[in-house]
Short mmCIF file of C-alpha atoms in Angstrom, two decimals:
data_model
loop_
_atom_site.label_atom_id
_atom_site.label_comp_id
_atom_site.label_asym_id
_atom_site.label_seq_id
_atom_site.Cartn_x
_atom_site.Cartn_y
_atom_site.Cartn_z
CA MET S 1 -7.17 -43.85 4.61
CA PRO S 2 -6.09 -40.35 3.38
CA SER S 3 -7.08 -39.29 -0.10
CA VAL S 4 -5.07 -37.31 -2.64
CA GLU S 5 -6.73 -35.26 -5.34
CA PHE S 6 -5.14 -33.14 -8.05
CA THR S 7 -6.24 -30.00 -9.84
CA SER S 8 -8.01 -30.69 -13.09
CA ASN S 9 -5.44 -28.45 -14.78
CA LEU S 10 -2.99 -31.32 -14.53
CA LEU S 11 -5.28 -33.45 -16.66
CA ARG S 12 -4.09 -31.53 -19.71
CA HIS S 13 -0.70 -33.13 -19.18
CA LEU S 14 -1.27 -36.54 -17.62
CA PRO S 15 -3.97 -38.57 -15.88
CA THR S 16 -4.41 -37.74 -12.22
CA PRO S 17 -7.23 -39.76 -10.72
CA ARG S 18 -8.17 -39.26 -7.09
CA ALA S 19 -6.35 -41.82 -4.98
CA GLU S 20 -6.72 -43.26 -1.51
CA VAL S 21 -3.30 -44.07 -0.14
CA LEU S 22 -1.42 -44.99 3.00
CA GLY S 23 0.63 -42.16 4.42
CA ALA S 24 1.21 -40.45 7.75
CA THR S 25 2.60 -37.27 6.19
CA VAL S 26 2.08 -35.30 3.00
CA ARG S 27 5.30 -36.75 1.62
CA GLY S 28 4.22 -40.26 2.48
CA ALA S 29 0.92 -39.82 0.67
CA LEU S 30 2.51 -38.19 -2.38
CA GLU S 31 5.18 -40.88 -2.59
CA ALA S 32 2.47 -43.49 -2.62
CA VAL S 33 0.85 -41.75 -5.58
CA PHE S 34 4.18 -41.34 -7.39
CA ALA S 35 4.90 -45.04 -6.92
CA GLU S 36 1.85 -45.70 -9.07
CA GLN S 37 2.55 -42.87 -11.50
CA PRO S 38 6.23 -41.85 -11.60
CA ALA S 39 5.70 -39.19 -14.30
CA LEU S 40 3.64 -37.12 -11.89
CA ARG S 41 6.54 -36.49 -9.52
CA GLY S 42 8.23 -33.85 -11.67
CA TYR S 43 5.00 -31.92 -12.05
CA VAL S 44 4.57 -31.52 -8.30
CA LEU S 45 8.10 -31.60 -6.84
CA ASP S 46 11.32 -29.97 -7.93
CA ASP S 47 14.60 -31.84 -8.36
CA GLN S 48 15.37 -31.55 -4.63
CA GLY S 49 12.05 -33.05 -3.59
CA ALA S 50 10.46 -29.79 -2.43
CA LEU S 51 7.10 -28.57 -3.66
CA ARG S 52 7.47 -26.63 -6.88
CA VAL S 53 7.43 -22.89 -6.25
CA HIS S 54 4.09 -22.49 -8.02
CA VAL S 55 2.37 -25.60 -6.71
CA ALA S 56 0.19 -25.45 -3.60
CA VAL S 57 -0.92 -28.35 -1.42
CA PHE S 58 -3.80 -28.17 1.02
CA VAL S 59 -4.55 -30.68 3.75
CA ASP S 60 -8.11 -30.58 5.00
CA GLY S 61 -8.39 -27.04 3.70
CA ARG S 62 -5.14 -25.67 5.12
CA GLY S 63 -2.00 -24.95 3.15
CA VAL S 64 0.97 -27.13 4.04
CA ILE S 65 3.55 -25.52 6.29
CA ASP S 66 6.64 -27.53 5.37
CA ARG S 67 6.95 -27.07 1.62
CA ASP S 68 10.46 -28.55 1.52
CA GLY S 69 10.21 -31.54 3.83
CA LEU S 70 6.45 -32.16 3.40
CA THR S 71 6.34 -33.39 6.97
CA ASP S 72 2.84 -32.06 7.68
CA ALA S 73 0.93 -34.84 9.40
CA LEU S 74 -2.14 -36.51 7.94
CA GLY S 75 -5.08 -37.95 9.82
CA GLU S 76 -6.77 -41.21 8.98
CA ARG S 77 -9.32 -39.42 6.78
CA SER S 78 -7.31 -36.40 5.65
CA GLU S 79 -7.98 -34.96 2.23
CA VAL S 80 -4.89 -33.76 0.37
CA PHE S 81 -5.46 -31.41 -2.56
CA VAL S 82 -2.69 -30.49 -5.01
CA MET S 83 -3.25 -27.41 -7.14
CA GLN S 84 -1.47 -24.76 -9.14
CA ALA S 85 -0.62 -21.70 -7.07
CA LEU S 86 -1.96 -18.47 -8.47
CA SER S 87 1.53 -17.04 -8.10
CA GLY S 88 2.42 -19.06 -11.18
CA GLY S 89 0.25 -16.90 -13.41
CA MET E 1 11.16 -25.73 -48.29
CA SER E 2 11.41 -26.75 -44.63
CA ASP E 3 8.69 -25.84 -42.21
CA LEU E 4 9.25 -22.89 -39.92
CA LEU E 5 8.97 -23.74 -36.23
CA VAL E 6 7.98 -20.84 -34.01
CA SER E 7 8.10 -21.32 -30.23
CA THR E 8 5.99 -18.87 -28.31
CA ARG E 9 4.56 -17.96 -24.93
CA LYS E 10 1.39 -19.77 -25.93
CA GLY E 11 2.44 -22.76 -27.96
CA LEU E 12 4.36 -24.01 -30.97
CA PHE E 13 3.31 -22.74 -34.38
CA THR E 14 4.44 -24.48 -37.55
CA LEU E 15 4.42 -22.52 -40.78
CA ARG E 16 4.62 -23.87 -44.29
CA ARG E 17 5.56 -22.25 -47.60
CA SER E 18 3.05 -22.55 -50.42
CA THR E 19 2.89 -20.73 -53.72
CA ALA E 20 0.91 -18.06 -51.87
CA GLY E 21 3.68 -17.58 -49.33
CA TRP E 22 4.25 -18.55 -45.71
CA ALA E 23 1.23 -19.32 -43.54
CA ILE E 24 0.49 -20.99 -40.22
CA ASP E 25 -0.08 -24.68 -40.87
CA ASP E 26 -0.55 -26.11 -37.38
CA VAL E 27 -0.49 -25.29 -33.68
CA HIS E 28 0.82 -27.54 -30.94
CA PHE E 29 0.72 -27.18 -27.15
CA LEU E 30 -1.68 -24.23 -27.42
CA GLY E 31 -1.61 -22.30 -24.18
CA ASP E 32 1.68 -23.72 -22.95
CA PRO E 33 4.93 -21.74 -23.05
CA VAL E 34 7.35 -23.40 -25.48
CA SER E 35 10.87 -22.19 -24.84
CA LEU E 36 12.45 -23.81 -27.91
CA VAL E 37 12.12 -26.55 -30.49
CA ARG E 38 14.91 -28.38 -32.29
CA PRO E 39 14.76 -30.80 -35.20
CA THR E 40 17.29 -33.61 -35.30
CA ALA E 41 18.90 -35.52 -38.14
CA ASP E 42 16.66 -38.53 -37.66
CA GLY E 43 13.58 -36.47 -38.52
CA ALA E 44 12.43 -36.05 -34.93
CA LEU E 45 11.43 -32.81 -33.23
CA TYR E 46 12.14 -31.94 -29.61
CA ALA E 47 9.92 -29.34 -27.95
CA ALA E 48 10.84 -27.85 -24.60
CA LEU E 49 7.94 -26.58 -22.53
CA GLU E 50 8.22 -24.29 -19.57
CA LEU E 51 4.99 -24.81 -17.69
CA GLY E 52 4.42 -21.97 -15.29
CA HIS E 53 3.26 -24.19 -12.46
CA PHE E 54 4.55 -27.63 -13.23
CA GLY E 55 8.08 -27.09 -14.50
CA ALA E 56 10.11 -27.72 -17.64
CA LYS E 57 9.00 -30.66 -19.77
CA LEU E 58 10.27 -32.20 -22.96
CA HIS E 59 8.25 -33.71 -25.77
CA ARG E 60 9.51 -35.64 -28.81
CA ARG E 61 7.71 -35.99 -32.11
CA ASP E 62 8.76 -38.92 -34.20
CA GLN E 63 8.63 -39.14 -37.98
CA ASP E 64 5.03 -40.31 -37.77
CA GLY E 65 4.07 -36.97 -36.28
CA VAL E 66 3.13 -38.26 -32.85
CA TRP E 67 4.17 -36.19 -29.84
CA ALA E 68 5.12 -37.98 -26.62
CA GLU E 69 6.46 -36.61 -23.37
CA ILE E 70 9.96 -37.90 -22.68
CA GLY E 71 12.41 -37.61 -19.81
CA VAL E 72 13.88 -34.43 -18.43
CA PRO E 73 17.20 -33.83 -16.74
CA VAL E 74 17.16 -34.09 -12.96
CA TYR E 75 19.85 -32.40 -10.92
CA PRO E 76 21.59 -34.45 -8.23
CA THR E 77 20.89 -33.92 -4.56
CA GLN E 78 22.25 -30.53 -3.57
CA PRO E 79 24.81 -30.80 -0.78
CA PRO E 80 24.41 -28.26 2.01
CA ASP E 81 26.76 -25.31 1.95
CA VAL E 82 28.45 -25.76 -1.41
CA GLU E 83 31.35 -23.32 -1.21
CA GLY E 84 30.67 -20.27 -3.34
CA GLU E 85 27.21 -21.37 -4.48
CA LYS E 86 24.91 -18.38 -4.84
CA PRO E 87 21.74 -18.56 -2.73
CA ASP E 88 19.46 -18.33 -5.77
CA VAL E 89 21.00 -21.37 -7.44
CA LYS E 90 18.85 -24.29 -6.44
CA TRP E 91 19.94 -27.51 -8.12
CA SER E 92 16.68 -28.00 -9.97
CA LEU E 93 15.75 -27.77 -13.63
CA GLN E 94 14.07 -24.47 -14.39
CA LYS E 95 14.18 -24.25 -18.14
CA PHE E 96 15.66 -25.67 -21.31
CA TRP E 97 17.67 -23.03 -23.14
CA ALA E 98 19.52 -25.13 -25.71
CA ILE E 99 19.07 -28.52 -27.33
CA GLU E 100 21.53 -29.74 -29.95
CA GLN E 101 22.48 -33.09 -31.41
CA GLY E 102 25.97 -34.20 -32.39
CA SER E 103 26.78 -36.34 -35.39
CA ASP E 104 27.11 -39.34 -33.07
CA GLY E 105 23.47 -38.95 -32.04
CA THR E 106 24.19 -37.58 -28.58
CA LEU E 107 21.65 -35.01 -27.48
CA TRP E 108 22.94 -32.09 -25.43
CA ALA E 109 20.71 -29.83 -23.36
CA GLY E 110 21.61 -26.49 -21.83
CA THR E 111 19.48 -25.31 -18.94
CA LEU E 112 18.80 -22.77 -16.28
CA PRO E 113 20.35 -22.82 -13.66
CA GLY E 114 23.37 -23.48 -15.84
CA GLY E 115 23.72 -27.25 -16.13
CA LEU E 116 24.68 -29.10 -19.30
CA PHE E 117 23.08 -32.52 -19.74
CA ARG E 118 23.44 -35.27 -22.31
CA SER E 119 21.29 -38.13 -23.50
CA ALA E 120 22.27 -41.18 -25.51
CA ASP E 121 18.73 -42.54 -25.80
CA GLU E 122 16.79 -39.84 -27.63
CA GLY E 123 15.96 -37.96 -24.48
CA ALA E 124 14.51 -40.81 -22.46
CA THR E 125 17.19 -40.36 -19.82
CA TRP E 126 19.67 -37.57 -19.19
CA SER E 127 22.91 -37.27 -17.25
CA LEU E 128 24.47 -34.12 -15.87
CA VAL E 129 27.89 -33.20 -17.23
CA GLU E 130 29.38 -33.11 -13.77
CA SER E 131 32.82 -31.97 -14.90
CA LEU E 132 31.34 -28.61 -15.87
CA TRP E 133 28.80 -28.37 -13.06
CA ASN E 134 31.31 -29.18 -10.32
CA MET E 135 33.99 -26.74 -11.45
CA PRO E 136 34.59 -24.09 -8.78
CA GLU E 137 34.56 -21.57 -11.64
CA ARG E 138 30.92 -22.43 -12.36
CA ARG E 139 29.92 -20.86 -9.06
CA ALA E 140 31.20 -17.50 -10.33
CA TRP E 141 28.52 -17.50 -13.02
CA PHE E 142 25.45 -15.38 -12.42
CA GLY E 143 22.11 -14.70 -13.98
CA GLY E 144 21.61 -12.50 -17.02
CA GLY E 145 17.96 -11.73 -17.58
CA ALA E 146 17.13 -14.40 -15.02
CA ASP E 147 17.90 -15.02 -11.38
CA VAL E 148 20.28 -17.85 -12.23
CA PRO E 149 22.83 -18.54 -14.98
CA GLY E 150 21.59 -20.02 -18.24
CA LEU E 151 23.44 -22.20 -20.75
CA HIS E 152 21.83 -21.10 -24.00
CA SER E 153 24.15 -21.99 -26.86
CA ILE E 154 25.74 -25.33 -27.74
CA ALA E 155 27.85 -25.62 -30.88
CA VAL E 156 28.78 -29.23 -31.58
CA ASP E 157 31.63 -29.48 -34.06
CA PRO E 158 30.30 -31.29 -37.14
CA ARG E 159 33.81 -32.68 -37.74
CA ASP E 160 34.08 -34.27 -34.31
CA PRO E 161 31.10 -34.68 -31.96
CA ARG E 162 33.40 -34.75 -28.93
CA ARG E 163 34.19 -31.06 -29.48
CA LEU E 164 31.69 -28.57 -28.13
CA HIS E 165 31.57 -24.89 -27.46
CA VAL E 166 28.91 -23.76 -25.00
CA ALA E 167 27.99 -20.24 -23.95
CA VAL E 168 26.48 -19.08 -20.68
CA SER E 169 24.70 -15.91 -19.54
CA CYS E 170 26.66 -14.90 -17.52
CA GLY E 171 29.53 -17.35 -17.52
CA GLY E 172 31.59 -16.96 -20.68
CA VAL E 173 32.30 -19.51 -23.40
CA TRP E 174 33.55 -23.00 -22.59
CA TYR E 175 35.20 -25.60 -24.80
CA THR E 176 35.64 -29.34 -24.51
CA GLU E 177 37.39 -31.61 -26.95
CA ASP E 178 36.74 -34.83 -25.05
CA ALA E 179 32.94 -34.92 -24.92
CA GLY E 180 32.80 -33.04 -21.65
CA GLU E 181 35.55 -34.74 -19.66
CA THR E 182 37.54 -31.52 -19.39
CA TRP E 183 36.73 -27.87 -20.07
CA GLN E 184 38.57 -24.67 -20.91
CA VAL E 185 37.11 -21.19 -20.69
CA ARG E 186 37.52 -19.35 -23.98
CA ALA E 187 36.52 -15.74 -23.64
CA LYS E 188 39.84 -13.95 -24.26
CA GLY E 189 39.12 -10.66 -25.97
CA MET E 190 35.60 -10.31 -24.65
CA PHE E 191 34.99 -7.47 -22.27
CA ALA E 192 32.11 -6.31 -20.11
CA ALA E 193 32.23 -2.53 -19.78
CA PHE E 194 29.33 -2.60 -17.35
CA MET E 195 31.38 -4.46 -14.72
CA PRO E 196 33.77 -2.95 -12.18
CA PRO E 197 37.11 -2.18 -13.89
CA ASP E 198 38.97 -5.14 -12.43
CA GLN E 199 36.25 -7.51 -13.66
CA ARG E 200 35.84 -6.21 -17.22
CA GLU E 201 37.91 -8.93 -18.83
CA ASN E 202 37.19 -11.72 -16.37
CA PRO E 203 36.23 -14.61 -18.67
CA LEU E 204 33.99 -16.17 -16.04
CA ILE E 205 31.50 -13.31 -15.97
CA GLN E 206 31.19 -12.51 -19.66
CA ASP E 207 27.61 -12.37 -20.92
CA PRO E 208 27.33 -13.87 -24.37
CA HIS E 209 23.65 -13.57 -25.26
CA ARG E 210 23.92 -16.02 -28.14
CA MET E 211 26.74 -17.88 -29.87
CA VAL E 212 26.66 -19.58 -33.27
CA ALA E 213 29.33 -21.40 -35.24
CA CYS E 214 29.44 -21.60 -39.02
CA PRO E 215 28.53 -25.20 -39.93
CA ALA E 216 31.00 -25.27 -42.85
CA ALA E 217 33.78 -23.55 -40.89
CA PRO E 218 33.16 -24.45 -37.23
CA ASP E 219 36.26 -22.64 -35.98
CA VAL E 220 34.54 -19.38 -36.84
CA LEU E 221 32.09 -18.32 -34.15
CA TRP E 222 29.97 -15.22 -33.69
CA VAL E 223 28.68 -13.97 -30.37
CA GLN E 224 26.10 -11.34 -29.65
CA HIS E 225 27.27 -10.30 -26.20
CA HIS E 226 25.61 -7.98 -23.71
CA ASN E 227 28.43 -5.56 -24.33
CA GLY E 228 28.79 -5.91 -28.08
CA VAL E 229 29.47 -8.33 -30.89
CA PHE E 230 32.51 -10.59 -30.93
CA ARG E 231 33.92 -12.89 -33.59
CA SER E 232 36.49 -15.65 -33.36
CA THR E 233 38.28 -17.38 -36.21
CA ASP E 234 40.37 -19.70 -34.03
CA ALA E 235 37.78 -21.90 -32.31
CA ALA E 236 37.10 -19.31 -29.61
CA ARG E 237 40.70 -19.04 -28.39
CA THR E 238 40.56 -15.32 -29.08
CA TRP E 239 37.70 -12.95 -29.79
CA THR E 240 37.65 -9.67 -31.67
CA SER E 241 35.13 -6.91 -31.10
CA VAL E 242 32.99 -6.00 -34.10
CA GLU E 243 31.19 -2.69 -34.55
CA VAL E 244 27.60 -3.19 -35.70
CA PRO E 245 25.32 -0.35 -36.82
CA PRO E 246 23.06 1.05 -35.48
CA SER E 247 23.88 -0.59 -32.13
CA VAL E 248 26.09 -3.37 -30.85
CA PHE E 249 23.46 -4.44 -28.32
CA GLY E 250 21.06 -7.25 -29.08
CA PHE E 251 20.32 -10.87 -28.39
CA ALA E 252 20.10 -12.82 -31.64
CA VAL E 253 22.74 -13.70 -34.20
CA GLY E 254 22.61 -15.89 -37.28
CA VAL E 255 25.49 -17.15 -39.40
CA HIS E 256 25.49 -18.33 -43.00
CA PRO E 257 25.76 -22.12 -43.20
CA GLU E 258 28.66 -22.04 -45.67
CA ASP E 259 30.14 -18.55 -45.55
CA PRO E 260 31.61 -17.77 -42.12
CA ASP E 261 31.99 -14.10 -43.07
CA THR E 262 28.24 -13.62 -43.44
CA ALA E 263 26.20 -13.02 -40.29
CA TRP E 264 23.04 -11.23 -39.24
CA PHE E 265 22.09 -9.29 -36.10
CA VAL E 266 18.99 -7.47 -34.86
CA PRO E 267 20.32 -4.46 -32.94
CA ALA E 268 18.50 -2.73 -30.10
CA VAL E 269 19.08 0.08 -27.63
CA LYS E 270 21.21 -1.37 -24.88
CA ASP E 271 20.54 -2.28 -21.31
CA GLU E 272 17.44 -0.98 -19.60
CA CYS E 273 15.65 0.25 -22.72
CA ARG E 274 15.81 -2.75 -25.06
CA VAL E 275 13.76 -1.49 -27.96
CA PRO E 276 14.83 -0.99 -31.59
CA VAL E 277 17.02 2.04 -32.24
CA ASP E 278 14.73 4.94 -33.23
CA ALA E 279 11.78 2.52 -32.88
CA ALA E 280 12.65 1.06 -36.30
CA VAL E 281 13.25 -2.66 -36.74
CA VAL E 282 16.39 -3.38 -38.76
CA VAL E 283 18.62 -6.33 -39.49
CA ALA E 284 22.36 -5.71 -39.72
CA ARG E 285 24.20 -7.99 -42.16
CA THR E 286 27.88 -8.39 -42.78
CA ARG E 287 29.37 -10.29 -45.69
CA ASP E 288 33.00 -9.55 -44.95
CA GLY E 289 33.54 -10.90 -41.48
CA GLY E 290 32.32 -7.81 -39.70
CA ARG E 291 34.41 -5.15 -41.46
CA SER E 292 31.26 -3.61 -42.90
CA PHE E 293 27.50 -3.96 -42.49
CA ASP E 294 24.34 -3.39 -44.48
CA VAL E 295 21.44 -2.11 -42.40
CA LEU E 296 18.40 -3.83 -43.92
CA ARG E 297 15.01 -2.20 -43.52
CA SER E 298 12.88 -3.18 -46.52
CA GLY E 299 9.62 -4.67 -45.34
CA LEU E 300 10.35 -4.01 -41.67
CA PRO E 301 8.42 -1.43 -39.59
CA GLN E 302 10.26 1.86 -39.37
CA GLN E 303 8.03 3.84 -37.06
CA HIS E 304 6.90 3.16 -33.51
CA ALA E 305 8.05 -0.44 -33.52
CA TYR E 306 9.04 -1.81 -30.14
CA ASP E 307 9.88 -5.38 -31.04
CA LEU E 308 12.70 -7.11 -29.23
CA VAL E 309 14.13 -10.25 -30.80
CA PHE E 310 15.13 -12.83 -28.22
CA ARG E 311 18.34 -14.84 -28.48
CA HIS E 312 16.91 -17.94 -30.16
CA ALA E 313 14.45 -16.10 -32.37
CA PHE E 314 16.54 -15.60 -35.54
CA ALA E 315 16.85 -18.52 -37.93
CA VAL E 316 18.93 -19.16 -41.03
CA HIS E 317 17.80 -21.87 -43.43
CA ARG E 318 20.49 -24.24 -44.68
CA SER E 319 20.24 -22.54 -48.08
CA GLY E 320 21.63 -19.37 -46.52
CA ASP E 321 19.07 -17.27 -48.40
CA VAL E 322 15.92 -17.85 -46.36
CA LEU E 323 15.85 -16.15 -42.98
CA ALA E 324 13.17 -15.72 -40.35
CA PHE E 325 12.88 -13.90 -37.08
CA GLY E 326 10.17 -13.27 -34.52
CA SER E 327 9.73 -10.71 -31.81
CA SER E 328 8.59 -10.13 -28.27
CA THR E 329 5.39 -8.57 -29.62
CA GLY E 330 4.46 -11.51 -31.81
CA ASN E 331 5.61 -10.28 -35.17
CA LEU E 332 7.19 -12.77 -37.54
CA TRP E 333 9.16 -11.85 -40.64
CA VAL E 334 10.68 -13.95 -43.40
CA SER E 335 13.21 -13.02 -46.08
CA GLU E 336 14.00 -15.17 -49.08
CA ASP E 337 16.88 -13.05 -50.36
CA ALA E 338 19.29 -13.14 -47.43
CA GLY E 339 17.67 -10.17 -45.74
CA ASP E 340 17.41 -7.64 -48.57
CA HIS E 341 13.61 -7.75 -48.36
CA TRP E 342 11.32 -8.94 -45.60
CA THR E 343 7.70 -10.05 -45.51
CA GLN E 344 5.61 -9.92 -42.37
CA VAL E 345 4.11 -13.37 -41.98
CA SER E 346 2.12 -12.66 -38.84
CA ALA E 347 1.50 -9.72 -36.52
CA HIS E 348 -0.63 -11.56 -34.03
CA LEU E 349 1.38 -14.42 -32.60
CA PRO E 350 2.09 -14.67 -28.88
CA PRO E 351 5.51 -13.39 -27.75
CA ILE E 352 8.06 -15.36 -29.77
CA TYR E 353 10.86 -17.11 -27.90
CA ALA E 354 12.53 -19.12 -30.65
CA VAL E 355 12.45 -19.64 -34.39
CA CYS E 356 14.07 -22.39 -36.42
CA PHE E 357 13.64 -24.25 -39.67
CA GLY E 358 12.54 -27.87 -39.49
#
């Protein structure tokens, strides 16, 4: 089952425990997390459902390609890491 | 005396007046950019954060002093190929630039990229004022100091909460008398000398930096515009240009709560330079509706001062005598005699975005 982990910088704003979720794509995994914690959605995605400009997501150490659709595929044991992009200051 | 609420690049600072003078009393959201804070009639405070990575957030403090994160506006799904929509305008909340409450309790929020939202449940949920957002004229707006338009001023008529004036950089002044069902642009008399000649008087591209209405005479409005200062005495139907010494450029404006003829400005060198004229911080005050001005300097730095005062960073207490303003370089000044004399309260705050009395 893929895992999703968030930067500790988000802990200043809301709890973000590491989660193991069902999901075949980045969006699927994130939606599973948001279903448990709706407040987290607006910290990671913009109003159109794309990754925020200054949020980065890595899957198994590689940055996601599809920042709008989040269609990047996950493997059975993929590790998804959500962090603040350094471009955000 | 009310607390002074100072929103900065690195948090919200509350200041309190004691017999020894004004001093910082508390710090909230240290490290987070706070774009503005507004108190409401029920004793609550609303603080708008602009987190660099994680977006615009809103927190509410109730009368017990407990902060809690509340809802934020969410733009609707953006249709592909909206006719006339500028490529930079993504339908997504970037920033709160105005929060005001009407006498009926409705909260109004102005945002970048230009949407007006309202809440009837103390900010738990918000709805987009679609009548304004969906106007074809809205797509003529453009950014002023930002990539996208920003709705920064909301004046709710204290006599009738269905009447609002809102101002947009760059999108003119808009008026509704039916709580946002219908809108009229009201920028007649404003002009933008920096635009091509055939666009100078186009109401849709005017750049009001800040608009305030006199609480006791809400049909009198003052605007610090990119191109100058304008005043209206007929609920924004017509505007008259006002000459302000030493410069008509600036961002902030304050109006006396009871005397619509009294207003304050913090002039700067226009356009690309944006520093005080002659590197001396001054406040320009009129008491006769803009026919004449006093240039107030007492207590303000007069040499090598490069402070810029942003559009929400000048506050007038409801007494009309106590004023405060803060600058881009973290200086904060207070006057208790309507601007005749100023005291520097702090020289070491983060860049100040907004100042208001609680």
